[in-house]
Coordinates of C-alpha atoms (C1' of nucleotides) in Angstrom, one line a residue:
Chain J
M1 CA 98.3 29.1 29.8
P2 CA 94.8 27.5 31.3
P3 CA 94.6 27.7 35.0
G4 CA 94.6 23.9 36.5
L5 CA 95.6 22.5 33.5
H6 CA 98.4 20.2 35.0
L7 CA 96.5 19.0 37.8
L8 CA 93.7 18.6 34.6
H9 CA 96.3 16.0 33.2
R10 CA 97.5 14.4 35.9
L11 CA 93.2 13.6 36.2
R12 CA 93.1 12.6 33.5
R13 CA 96.4 10.2 33.9
P14 CA 94.5 8.6 37.1
P15 CA 96.4 5.6 38.7
A16 CA 95.4 1.9 37.8
A17 CA 93.4 0.2 40.5
A18 CA 96.6 -1.7 42.4
A19 CA 94.9 -5.7 43.9
A20 CA 95.7 -7.7 42.3
V21 CA 93.3 -10.3 41.3
P22 CA 93.5 -14.1 41.8
E23 CA 94.1 -16.6 38.9
L24 CA 90.4 -16.7 36.3
C25 CA 89.7 -18.8 34.2
P26 CA 90.1 -17.5 31.1
V27 CA 86.8 -19.2 29.4
C28 CA 84.5 -18.5 31.7
G29 CA 85.9 -16.2 34.3
D30 CA 85.3 -18.7 37.3
K31 CA 88.6 -19.7 40.0
V32 CA 91.0 -21.5 38.8
S33 CA 91.8 -25.1 39.8
G34 CA 95.0 -25.6 38.2
Y35 CA 96.8 -26.6 34.1
H36 CA 94.0 -27.8 32.5
Y37 CA 94.9 -29.1 28.8
G38 CA 97.5 -26.3 28.6
L39 CA 96.8 -23.7 30.1
L40 CA 95.3 -22.5 33.8
T41 CA 91.7 -23.0 34.0
C42 CA 88.4 -23.9 36.0
E43 CA 87.8 -27.0 37.6
S44 CA 84.3 -27.3 35.2
C45 CA 85.8 -26.1 31.8
K46 CA 88.3 -28.7 32.5
G47 CA 85.7 -31.4 32.9
F48 CA 83.7 -29.4 29.7
F49 CA 86.5 -29.7 27.7
K50 CA 87.8 -33.4 28.2
R51 CA 83.8 -34.7 27.8
T52 CA 83.6 -32.8 24.4
V53 CA 87.1 -34.2 23.2
Q54 CA 86.5 -37.1 24.3
N55 CA 83.3 -38.2 23.0
N56 CA 83.9 -36.2 19.7
K57 CA 80.9 -33.8 20.3
K58 CA 79.6 -31.5 17.7
Y59 CA 77.6 -28.6 19.1
I60 CA 76.0 -25.7 16.5
C61 CA 75.2 -22.8 18.0
A62 CA 71.3 -20.9 17.6
E63 CA 72.5 -17.6 17.3
N64 CA 75.6 -15.9 15.5
Q65 CA 78.6 -18.0 17.6
D66 CA 78.9 -15.3 19.4
C67 CA 77.7 -16.0 22.4
K68 CA 78.7 -14.6 25.7
I69 CA 80.7 -17.4 28.1
D70 CA 80.8 -16.9 31.6
K71 CA 80.1 -18.4 34.8
T72 CA 76.7 -17.7 34.9
H73 CA 76.0 -18.3 30.6
R74 CA 78.5 -21.2 30.3
K75 CA 75.8 -23.6 30.1
R76 CA 73.5 -21.7 27.1
C77 CA 75.8 -22.8 24.3
P78 CA 78.8 -25.1 24.5
S79 CA 79.4 -24.9 21.2
C80 CA 80.5 -21.1 21.6
R81 CA 82.0 -22.2 25.3
F82 CA 83.9 -25.1 23.1
Q83 CA 85.1 -22.3 20.5
K84 CA 85.8 -20.7 23.4
C85 CA 88.5 -23.0 24.7
L86 CA 89.9 -23.1 22.0
I87 CA 90.7 -20.0 20.8
V88 CA 92.1 -18.8 24.5
G89 CA 94.1 -21.8 23.7
M90 CA 93.1 -25.1 25.5
R91 CA 94.9 -27.9 23.7
L92 CA 93.0 -30.8 21.7
E93 CA 96.2 -33.2 21.6
A94 CA 96.6 -33.0 26.2
V95 CA 93.1 -35.3 26.2
R96 CA 94.5 -38.8 26.0
A97 CA 93.3 -41.1 22.7
D98 CA 93.6 -43.9 25.1
R99 CA 92.7 -42.5 28.2
M100 CA 95.6 -43.3 30.7
R101 CA 94.9 -41.9 33.8
G102 CA 97.7 -40.1 36.0
G103 CA 100.8 -39.2 35.0
R104 CA 102.6 -36.6 33.6
N105 CA 102.6 -35.7 29.8
K106 CA 105.0 -33.2 27.1
F107 CA 103.2 -29.9 28.7
G108 CA 104.8 -30.3 32.1
P109 CA 107.4 -28.6 30.8
M110 CA 105.3 -25.6 29.5
Y111 CA 103.3 -25.4 33.0
K112 CA 106.4 -25.5 34.9
R113 CA 107.8 -22.8 32.8
D114 CA 104.9 -20.8 33.2
R115 CA 104.6 -21.0 36.9
A116 CA 108.3 -20.0 36.6
L117 CA 107.8 -16.7 34.7
K118 CA 104.4 -16.4 36.2
Q119 CA 106.2 -15.7 39.9
Q120 CA 108.7 -13.5 38.6
K121 CA 106.0 -11.0 37.5
R122 CA 104.5 -11.7 40.5
A123 CA 108.0 -10.8 42.3
L124 CA 108.9 -7.3 39.8
M125 CA 105.6 -6.0 40.4
R126 CA 106.4 -6.4 44.1
A127 CA 109.7 -4.8 43.5
N128 CA 108.2 -2.1 42.2
G129 CA 105.4 -1.9 45.0
F130 CA 102.5 -1.0 41.8
K131 CA 103.4 2.5 41.4
T132 CA 103.6 2.1 37.7
E133 CA 100.4 2.8 36.0
A134 CA 100.6 0.2 34.0
A135 CA 101.7 -2.6 36.2
A136 CA 99.0 -3.9 38.1
S137 CA 96.9 -5.5 35.8
L138 CA 100.1 -7.8 34.9
V139 CA 99.8 -10.8 37.3
S140 CA 95.8 -10.4 37.4
S141 CA 93.3 -12.5 34.6
N142 CA 94.9 -12.8 32.3
Q143 CA 97.0 -15.6 30.8
T144 CA 98.3 -14.0 28.0
D145 CA 102.3 -14.5 29.0
S146 CA 101.7 -17.5 30.0
A147 CA 104.9 -19.2 28.4
F148 CA 103.7 -21.9 25.4
T149 CA 101.6 -19.5 24.0
G150 CA 104.6 -17.7 22.9
S151 CA 102.5 -14.7 24.7
F152 CA 99.4 -14.7 21.6
P153 CA 96.5 -16.6 21.5
G154 CA 96.1 -14.5 24.9
L155 CA 93.1 -11.7 24.0
Y156 CA 90.8 -13.8 25.5
P157 CA 88.8 -10.8 27.4
V158 CA 88.4 -9.7 23.3
P159 CA 84.7 -12.3 23.5
I160 CA 83.5 -10.0 26.3
I161 CA 83.4 -7.7 23.7
Q162 CA 81.9 -9.8 20.7
T163 CA 82.8 -7.2 18.2
T164 CA 86.2 -7.7 18.0
L165 CA 86.9 -11.5 18.1
V166 CA 90.3 -11.8 16.7
P167 CA 91.0 -16.0 15.7
T168 CA 94.4 -16.7 17.4
T169 CA 94.7 -18.8 14.1
H170 CA 95.8 -16.1 11.8
Y171 CA 98.7 -14.6 14.1
N172 CA 100.4 -18.6 14.7
H173 CA 100.3 -19.0 10.9
N174 CA 101.3 -15.7 10.9
C175 CA 104.7 -15.3 13.3
Y176 CA 108.3 -14.8 12.6
G177 CA 107.0 -12.5 9.9
L178 CA 105.2 -14.2 7.4
P179 CA 103.3 -11.5 5.3
S180 CA 99.6 -11.9 5.6
L181 CA 98.3 -11.4 9.0
G182 CA 95.3 -9.3 9.2
T183 CA 93.9 -9.3 6.2
S184 CA 90.2 -8.8 7.8
T185 CA 87.9 -5.7 6.6
P186 CA 88.3 -2.8 8.9
S187 CA 84.8 -2.0 8.3
N188 CA 83.3 -5.1 10.3
P189 CA 86.4 -6.7 11.4
S190 CA 84.5 -9.4 13.3
I191 CA 81.9 -11.1 10.8
S192 CA 85.6 -11.5 8.0
T193 CA 87.5 -12.8 10.4
Q194 CA 84.7 -14.8 13.1
R195 CA 84.0 -16.3 9.2
Q196 CA 87.6 -17.5 8.7
Y197 CA 88.1 -18.8 12.1
T198 CA 85.5 -21.0 12.1
S199 CA 85.5 -22.3 8.5
S200 CA 89.2 -22.8 9.1
N201 CA 88.9 -24.9 12.3
P202 CA 88.0 -28.1 11.6
A203 CA 87.6 -28.8 15.3
I204 CA 84.5 -26.7 15.6
K205 CA 82.1 -28.0 12.5
S206 CA 83.5 -31.3 11.2
E207 CA 84.9 -34.4 12.2
H208 CA 88.1 -34.1 14.4
T209 CA 88.2 -38.2 15.3
D210 CA 92.0 -37.9 14.2
I211 CA 92.7 -35.6 16.7
H212 CA 94.8 -38.4 18.4
M213 CA 96.3 -39.9 16.3
S214 CA 98.0 -36.9 14.5
S215 CA 100.6 -34.9 15.9
Q216 CA 100.1 -32.3 13.0
A217 CA 96.1 -32.5 13.7
S218 CA 95.4 -28.5 12.2
V219 CA 93.7 -27.3 14.8
L220 CA 94.6 -23.9 16.7
G221 CA 97.3 -23.2 18.8
D222 CA 99.4 -26.1 16.9
H223 CA 101.8 -24.0 15.5
A224 CA 102.4 -22.1 19.0
Y225 CA 102.5 -25.3 20.5
S226 CA 105.4 -26.8 17.9
E227 CA 107.5 -23.8 18.1
E228 CA 107.3 -24.7 21.5
L229 CA 108.0 -27.3 22.1
Q230 CA 111.3 -27.7 19.6
E231 CA 112.6 -24.9 21.2
E232 CA 111.6 -26.6 24.6
T233 CA 114.3 -29.4 23.0
F234 CA 116.3 -28.5 20.6
S235 CA 117.7 -24.4 21.4
P236 CA 116.9 -23.8 24.8
Q237 CA 119.6 -21.7 25.3
V238 CA 117.9 -18.5 22.7
P239 CA 116.1 -16.6 24.1
R240 CA 113.0 -16.0 22.8
M241 CA 111.1 -13.5 21.0
P242 CA 107.6 -13.0 22.1
Q243 CA 105.4 -13.6 18.9
L244 CA 104.2 -10.1 19.3
V245 CA 107.4 -8.3 19.9
M246 CA 108.2 -9.6 16.0
E247 CA 104.5 -8.7 15.1
F248 CA 105.2 -5.2 16.6
L249 CA 108.2 -5.0 14.6
R250 CA 106.9 -5.9 11.4
C251 CA 103.8 -2.5 11.7
D252 CA 107.3 -0.6 12.7
P253 CA 107.7 2.1 9.9
D254 CA 110.7 1.8 8.0
E255 CA 113.2 5.1 9.3
L256 CA 115.4 5.8 6.1
Q257 CA 111.9 5.8 4.1
M258 CA 110.2 8.0 7.3
Q259 CA 113.1 10.7 7.2
R260 CA 113.0 10.2 3.3
N261 CA 109.3 11.5 3.3
I262 CA 109.2 13.8 5.7
A263 CA 112.4 15.4 4.4
A264 CA 110.9 15.5 1.0
H265 CA 107.7 17.5 2.2
L266 CA 109.6 20.2 4.4
Q267 CA 111.8 20.9 1.1
R268 CA 108.5 20.9 -0.8
E269 CA 106.8 23.7 1.5
Q270 CA 110.3 25.7 2.0
S271 CA 109.8 26.6 -1.8
S272 CA 106.5 28.4 -0.7
W273 CA 107.7 29.5 2.1
E274 CA 110.7 31.5 0.5
K275 CA 108.2 33.9 -1.3
Q276 CA 106.1 34.3 2.4
G277 CA 109.6 35.3 4.2
K278 CA 111.9 33.0 6.2
P279 CA 110.5 30.8 8.8
T280 CA 111.5 30.9 12.2
A281 CA 113.4 27.5 13.6
F282 CA 110.3 27.5 15.6
S283 CA 107.5 27.6 13.0
F284 CA 110.2 24.9 11.2
M285 CA 109.8 22.4 14.2
C286 CA 106.1 22.7 13.6
R287 CA 106.0 21.8 10.7
M288 CA 108.0 19.0 11.2
A289 CA 106.4 17.7 14.5
D290 CA 103.2 17.8 11.5
Q291 CA 104.6 15.6 9.2
M292 CA 106.0 13.4 12.2
L293 CA 102.4 13.4 13.3
F294 CA 101.2 12.1 10.5
S295 CA 103.6 9.3 10.3
I296 CA 102.3 8.8 13.6
V297 CA 98.6 8.4 12.5
E298 CA 99.3 6.4 9.2
W299 CA 101.6 3.4 11.9
A300 CA 98.7 3.7 13.8
R301 CA 96.0 3.1 11.5
R302 CA 98.0 0.6 9.8
C303 CA 99.0 -1.6 13.0
I304 CA 97.9 -4.8 14.7
F305 CA 94.9 -4.4 17.3
F306 CA 94.6 -0.5 16.3
K307 CA 93.1 -0.9 13.0
E308 CA 90.3 -3.7 14.4
L309 CA 89.0 -0.3 16.6
K310 CA 86.5 2.1 15.4
V311 CA 87.6 5.4 14.3
S312 CA 86.2 7.3 17.0
D313 CA 87.6 4.9 19.4
Q314 CA 90.9 5.2 17.3
M315 CA 91.1 9.1 17.8
K316 CA 90.0 9.2 21.2
L317 CA 93.9 6.9 22.0
L318 CA 95.6 9.0 19.7
H319 CA 94.3 12.4 21.0
N320 CA 95.3 10.9 24.5
C321 CA 98.9 10.1 23.5
W322 CA 99.9 11.9 20.3
S323 CA 102.8 13.8 22.4
E324 CA 103.8 10.6 24.2
L325 CA 104.8 9.2 20.7
L326 CA 106.3 12.2 19.0
V327 CA 108.3 12.5 22.0
L328 CA 109.6 8.7 22.3
D329 CA 110.3 8.9 18.5
I330 CA 112.4 12.0 19.4
L331 CA 114.4 10.6 22.5
F332 CA 114.5 7.1 20.8
R333 CA 116.7 8.4 17.5
Q334 CA 119.0 10.6 19.8
V335 CA 119.8 7.2 21.4
Q336 CA 120.3 5.6 18.1
H337 CA 122.6 8.7 17.4
G338 CA 124.7 8.2 20.5
K339 CA 125.9 11.9 20.6
R340 CA 125.5 13.9 23.3
S341 CA 126.0 17.1 22.2
S342 CA 123.9 17.0 19.2
V343 CA 120.6 16.4 18.1
L344 CA 119.7 14.2 15.1
L345 CA 116.3 15.3 13.3
V346 CA 113.7 13.1 11.7
T347 CA 114.8 14.3 8.0
G348 CA 118.7 13.7 9.0
Q349 CA 119.8 16.7 9.9
E350 CA 121.6 17.0 13.1
V351 CA 121.1 20.4 15.0
E352 CA 124.2 21.0 17.4
L353 CA 122.5 21.5 21.4
S354 CA 124.5 24.3 22.2
A355 CA 122.9 26.3 19.2
V356 CA 119.3 24.9 20.6
A357 CA 120.5 26.1 24.2
S358 CA 121.2 30.0 22.3
Y359 CA 117.5 29.9 20.6
A360 CA 114.9 28.5 23.3
D361 CA 113.1 30.5 25.9
P362 CA 113.0 29.6 28.9
T363 CA 110.4 26.7 29.1
L364 CA 112.0 25.3 26.6
A365 CA 115.3 24.9 27.5
H366 CA 113.6 23.6 30.2
L367 CA 112.2 21.0 28.1
V368 CA 115.2 19.9 26.4
Q369 CA 116.5 19.6 30.1
R370 CA 113.9 17.4 30.7
G371 CA 114.6 15.9 27.6
Q372 CA 118.3 15.1 28.1
E373 CA 117.5 13.8 31.6
L374 CA 115.2 10.7 30.9
L375 CA 117.4 10.5 27.5
E376 CA 120.7 9.2 29.4
K377 CA 117.9 6.9 31.7
L378 CA 117.2 5.5 27.8
H379 CA 121.2 5.7 27.3
G380 CA 122.0 3.6 30.6
L381 CA 119.3 1.2 30.0
Q382 CA 120.4 0.6 25.8
V383 CA 117.0 0.5 25.5
D384 CA 116.2 -1.3 21.7
R385 CA 113.6 -1.3 19.7
Q386 CA 112.5 -4.2 20.6
E387 CA 111.2 -2.8 23.2
V388 CA 110.2 0.9 22.0
V389 CA 108.0 -0.5 19.9
C390 CA 106.0 -2.5 22.4
I391 CA 106.5 0.9 24.8
K392 CA 104.5 2.6 21.8
F393 CA 101.8 0.2 21.9
L394 CA 101.5 0.8 25.8
I395 CA 101.3 4.1 25.3
L396 CA 98.4 3.8 22.3
F397 CA 96.5 1.5 24.1
N398 CA 95.9 3.6 27.3
P399 CA 92.9 2.0 29.2
D400 CA 92.6 5.6 31.2
V401 CA 91.2 7.2 28.2
K402 CA 87.2 6.5 28.3
P403 CA 85.0 6.3 27.1
L404 CA 85.8 4.2 24.6
E405 CA 83.2 2.1 22.8
S406 CA 86.0 -1.0 22.8
Q407 CA 87.6 0.1 26.4
P408 CA 88.1 -4.1 27.7
F409 CA 90.0 -4.9 24.3
V410 CA 92.0 -2.0 24.7
E411 CA 92.5 -3.0 28.4
S412 CA 93.6 -6.5 27.0
V413 CA 95.9 -5.1 24.7
Q414 CA 97.4 -3.1 27.1
E415 CA 97.7 -6.5 29.3
Q416 CA 99.3 -8.7 26.8
V417 CA 102.0 -5.8 25.9
Q418 CA 102.6 -5.5 28.7
G419 CA 103.7 -9.1 29.1
A420 CA 105.4 -9.8 26.0
L421 CA 107.4 -6.8 27.1
L422 CA 108.6 -8.4 30.7
E423 CA 108.6 -12.0 28.4
Y424 CA 111.0 -10.4 25.9
T425 CA 112.7 -8.5 28.9
L426 CA 113.4 -11.1 31.7
C427 CA 114.4 -13.3 27.9
T428 CA 116.8 -11.2 26.4
Y429 CA 118.6 -9.6 29.7
P430 CA 117.8 -11.8 32.7
Q431 CA 121.1 -10.8 34.4
Y432 CA 119.1 -7.5 34.3
L433 CA 115.4 -8.4 36.7
D434 CA 114.3 -5.3 36.7
R435 CA 115.1 -4.1 33.8
F436 CA 111.1 -4.0 33.1
G437 CA 110.2 -2.0 36.1
H438 CA 112.5 0.8 35.0
L439 CA 111.1 0.9 31.3
L440 CA 107.8 2.2 33.3
L441 CA 109.6 3.9 34.9
C442 CA 111.0 5.9 32.1
L443 CA 108.0 5.4 30.4
S444 CA 106.1 7.2 33.1
E445 CA 108.8 10.5 32.9
L446 CA 107.8 10.2 29.3
R447 CA 104.1 11.0 30.0
S448 CA 105.1 14.0 32.3
L449 CA 107.6 15.1 29.9
S450 CA 105.4 14.6 27.0
T451 CA 102.6 16.8 29.0
L452 CA 104.6 19.6 29.3
A453 CA 105.1 19.6 25.9
E454 CA 102.0 19.4 25.1
D455 CA 101.1 22.7 28.0
Y456 CA 104.2 24.6 26.0
L457 CA 102.7 24.3 22.7
C458 CA 99.2 25.4 23.8
C459 CA 100.9 28.3 24.8
K460 CA 102.1 28.7 22.3
H461 CA 100.0 28.3 19.8
L462 CA 96.9 30.4 21.9
S463 CA 99.6 32.9 21.2
G464 CA 99.6 32.3 17.9
E465 CA 102.9 31.3 17.2
V466 CA 101.9 27.1 15.5
P467 CA 101.9 27.6 12.0
C468 CA 98.1 27.2 10.9
N469 CA 96.3 24.2 8.8
N470 CA 97.8 20.3 10.5
L471 CA 97.5 17.8 12.2
L472 CA 99.0 19.5 15.1
I473 CA 97.0 22.0 15.7
E474 CA 93.9 19.4 15.9
M475 CA 96.0 17.6 18.2
L476 CA 96.6 21.1 20.6
H477 CA 92.6 21.9 19.5
A478 CA 91.0 18.8 21.1
K479 CA 93.4 19.3 23.4
L480 CA 92.5 22.4 24.4
L481 CA 88.3 21.1 23.6
H482 CA 89.1 18.2 26.5
V483 CA 89.9 21.0 28.9
H484 CA 86.9 23.6 28.0
T485 CA 84.3 20.2 28.8
S486 CA 85.9 18.7 31.0
W487 CA 86.8 22.4 33.3
Chain V
dT1 C1' 74.9 -32.7 30.6
dT2 C1' 77.0 -30.2 34.3
dA3 C1' 80.6 -29.5 38.2
dG4 C1' 82.5 -30.7 42.1
dC5 C1' 85.2 -34.3 44.0
dC6 C1' 88.2 -38.9 43.7
dT7 C1' 91.6 -41.4 42.0
dT8 C1' 95.6 -42.0 39.7
dG9 C1' 100.8 -42.9 38.2
dA10 C1' 104.9 -40.7 36.0
dA11 C1' 108.1 -37.4 37.5
dG12 C1' 110.6 -34.8 40.2
Chain F
dC1 C1' 108.3 -39.4 48.9
dT2 C1' 105.3 -35.2 46.9
dT3 C1' 103.4 -33.0 43.2
dC4 C1' 99.4 -32.6 40.1
dA5 C1' 97.5 -32.9 35.3
dA6 C1' 95.5 -36.6 33.6
dG7 C1' 91.0 -39.5 33.2
dG8 C1' 86.3 -41.6 36.2
dC9 C1' 82.3 -40.7 38.9
dT10 C1' 78.1 -39.1 40.9
dA11 C1' 74.2 -35.7 43.0
dA12 C1' 72.0 -32.4 41.5

DNA sequence: TTAGCCTTGAAG
DNA sequence: CTTCAAGGCTAA
């Protein structure tokens, strides 16, 4: 084993910065002064939004409708500023047509719930001591977790990198399983989505004089809002599923399909092996892992957020996390399998643990032992599929991977997924307040386990025992290359 | 036009 | 009563 490998891995995954950032305006990053028109914003963006809507102002961007909006530049392009106001979720309906002063509006309960959720998060974070690396940013500036957005319209950090501006309308239209999400061309998502967004949003270029009259004005966020209102009014006792989690479930591959594909592939391979003599169990496992990796890459390529990234970033993220995804996949299959005495393979075959023990060398035996321990924790938690799909995204969108071209995007996805997972756990298992913290601990354990597994495979590879010409080898090479170049 | 501060008034 | 998110005012 190359010297310092463990240390290097620890260096590769530095703990996140600890301090919680005070709440920032999602439009310009200035200091938040309270809830205004649907979400926490600064005083100036509140005023700007009010003036724009009340006076029915029309702005035209002199550039490409992708101007940077921050505290210093916010005055420069009102068109993009207003657009950003809508993107982050400010509500046209909250501007009163009659200009009545004082009192409260229908958003009151949402603000309250949002506050309660935020407070719960802070308490949880404190209880967890901010030790888990994913936790620190949760109480920071993002409002992706806000109750009334259903975890979605967030994405506000995205326009910082102007290349991946994602319109929220698509997601809102596609919640609860409608099929057409993400029709943008992968080659240049920014342009296509931007166009769809501006052309489909009457608030930006055309008249919106009727917004006060029509409760069904087709403006950004209406869907999320009306759903929220419905839920608030009619079914407050039913736990909500954050829309992001719904979307993750939709992206997740079908287990049976995968089982068939991989089994068929291995069957085909096996017929050619027979000519070369009997393969070892280890070699068989490698080929199976290889096929699982293909599935993982295929899943990632097709899933929300990831497909918006450049290939170079996609590669870096996958090179970083392939083993974690692989181990998680294996472990969750065992959770569903439910039997402690045998291992369920992706092909559907069952292998007795005693058989594994008799075959394993000490290092592998230790790996299996660690896997069993983590599996016990997952069993204890009765971790569900919704949580696992979220964890997969937490693993994939690791903001510690550097350098990335779309670093802010990856960070914002990480934060959104954390928010969605926390919201899901709080809503689905309200009696179990620390569940989110326990899941993050499992994730941390999973990371260390997968690092060990990678090291083990590297060792085997260096001694020539891993079958050639596959994805597994490429991942291991990337790892070895990384060790080499950064040492 | 902007943005900080002020006034208002229903909800809790 | 207090809270706080609406709209209003105004100097820069």
